[in-house]
Structures are given as C-alpha cells and as structure tokens.
C-alpha cells in the first residue's frame, strides 16, 4: 500500500498526539489512585529484588 507523504506525516503527528494523551491519562490515573508513593530511587532499588508491592 502506498500513501502520499503528506498523509504519512499527518498520521505520524496524530500518533504522537495519541501517545501524549495516553501518557496524560496514565499520569491522571496514577495521581487519582490510592497507591503508596515510592520515590524513584527507592523503586529502582526494590524492583530487581522483587520487594515492590509486598
């Protein structure tokens, strides 16, 4: 299938916008959850050890 280069670029722009909206949605869901807040550095230390979520 061949598409016009202009259409291709428009599709890429729309995909980038969808990815941004998905990131915003994930952020909003995380902020609204009652999950424990773990600093990034601590999470990085705990993830390889399987300690997160216990």
PDB file of C-alpha atoms in Angstrom:
ATOM      1  CA  UNK A   1       0.000   0.000   0.000  1.00  0.00           C
ATOM      2  CA  UNK A   2       1.306   3.435  -0.882  1.00  0.00           C
ATOM      3  CA  UNK A   3       0.194   6.693   0.691  1.00  0.00           C
ATOM      4  CA  UNK A   4       1.028  10.296  -0.010  1.00  0.00           C
ATOM      5  CA  UNK A   5       3.992  11.604   2.012  1.00  0.00           C
ATOM      6  CA  UNK A   6       1.827  14.421   3.369  1.00  0.00           C
ATOM      7  CA  UNK A   7      -0.722  11.909   4.620  1.00  0.00           C
ATOM      8  CA  UNK A   8       2.090   9.866   6.155  1.00  0.00           C
ATOM      9  CA  UNK A   9       3.382  12.865   8.085  1.00  0.00           C
ATOM     10  CA  UNK A  10      -0.140  13.706   9.246  1.00  0.00           C
ATOM     11  CA  UNK A  11      -0.561  10.142  10.515  1.00  0.00           C
ATOM     12  CA  UNK A  12       2.752  10.396  12.398  1.00  0.00           C
ATOM     13  CA  UNK A  13       1.665  13.669  14.017  1.00  0.00           C
ATOM     14  CA  UNK A  14      -1.645  12.153  15.085  1.00  0.00           C
ATOM     15  CA  UNK A  15       0.128   9.109  16.548  1.00  0.00           C
ATOM     16  CA  UNK A  16       2.409  11.382  18.567  1.00  0.00           C
ATOM     17  CA  UNK A  17      -0.637  13.251  19.866  1.00  0.00           C
ATOM     18  CA  UNK A  18      -2.312   9.968  20.845  1.00  0.00           C
ATOM     19  CA  UNK A  19       0.827   8.851  22.685  1.00  0.00           C
ATOM     20  CA  UNK A  20       0.897  12.152  24.571  1.00  0.00           C
ATOM     21  CA  UNK A  21      -2.775  11.804  25.506  1.00  0.00           C
ATOM     22  CA  UNK A  22      -2.126   8.248  26.685  1.00  0.00           C
ATOM     23  CA  UNK A  23       0.719   9.499  28.894  1.00  0.00           C
ATOM     24  CA  UNK A  24      -1.521  12.207  30.344  1.00  0.00           C
ATOM     25  CA  UNK A  25      -4.255   9.650  31.024  1.00  0.00           C
ATOM     26  CA  UNK A  26      -1.779   7.325  32.768  1.00  0.00           C
ATOM     27  CA  UNK A  27      -0.494  10.235  34.873  1.00  0.00           C
ATOM     28  CA  UNK A  28      -4.036  11.226  35.865  1.00  0.00           C
ATOM     29  CA  UNK A  29      -4.863   7.625  36.823  1.00  0.00           C
ATOM     30  CA  UNK A  30      -1.703   7.365  38.922  1.00  0.00           C
ATOM     31  CA  UNK A  31      -2.444  10.642  40.723  1.00  0.00           C
ATOM     32  CA  UNK A  32      -6.031   9.532  41.434  1.00  0.00           C
ATOM     33  CA  UNK A  33      -5.051   6.121  42.818  1.00  0.00           C
ATOM     34  CA  UNK A  34      -4.595   5.371  46.490  1.00  0.00           C
ATOM     35  CA  UNK A  35      -1.341   3.509  45.841  1.00  0.00           C
ATOM     36  CA  UNK A  36       1.666   4.123  48.037  1.00  0.00           C
ATOM     37  CA  UNK A  37       4.017   6.750  46.645  1.00  0.00           C
ATOM     38  CA  UNK A  38       7.555   5.426  46.288  1.00  0.00           C
ATOM     39  CA  UNK A  39      10.463   7.695  45.356  1.00  0.00           C
ATOM     40  CA  UNK A  40      12.042   6.753  42.025  1.00  0.00           C
ATOM     41  CA  UNK A  41      15.413   5.905  43.561  1.00  0.00           C
ATOM     42  CA  UNK A  42      13.836   3.536  46.099  1.00  0.00           C
ATOM     43  CA  UNK A  43      11.701   1.866  43.425  1.00  0.00           C
ATOM     44  CA  UNK A  44      14.775   1.247  41.266  1.00  0.00           C
ATOM     45  CA  UNK A  45      16.473  -0.420  44.230  1.00  0.00           C
ATOM     46  CA  UNK A  46      13.438  -2.566  45.110  1.00  0.00           C
ATOM     47  CA  UNK A  47      12.282  -3.719  41.673  1.00  0.00           C
ATOM     48  CA  UNK A  48      15.224  -6.077  40.954  1.00  0.00           C
ATOM     49  CA  UNK A  49      14.781  -7.612  44.417  1.00  0.00           C
ATOM     50  CA  UNK A  50      11.055  -8.219  43.936  1.00  0.00           C
ATOM     51  CA  UNK A  51      10.250  -6.150  47.010  1.00  0.00           C
ATOM     52  CA  UNK A  52       7.812  -3.676  45.444  1.00  0.00           C
ATOM     53  CA  UNK A  53       4.160  -4.380  46.202  1.00  0.00           C
ATOM     54  CA  UNK A  54       4.757  -6.593  49.184  1.00  0.00           C
TER      55      UNK A  54
END
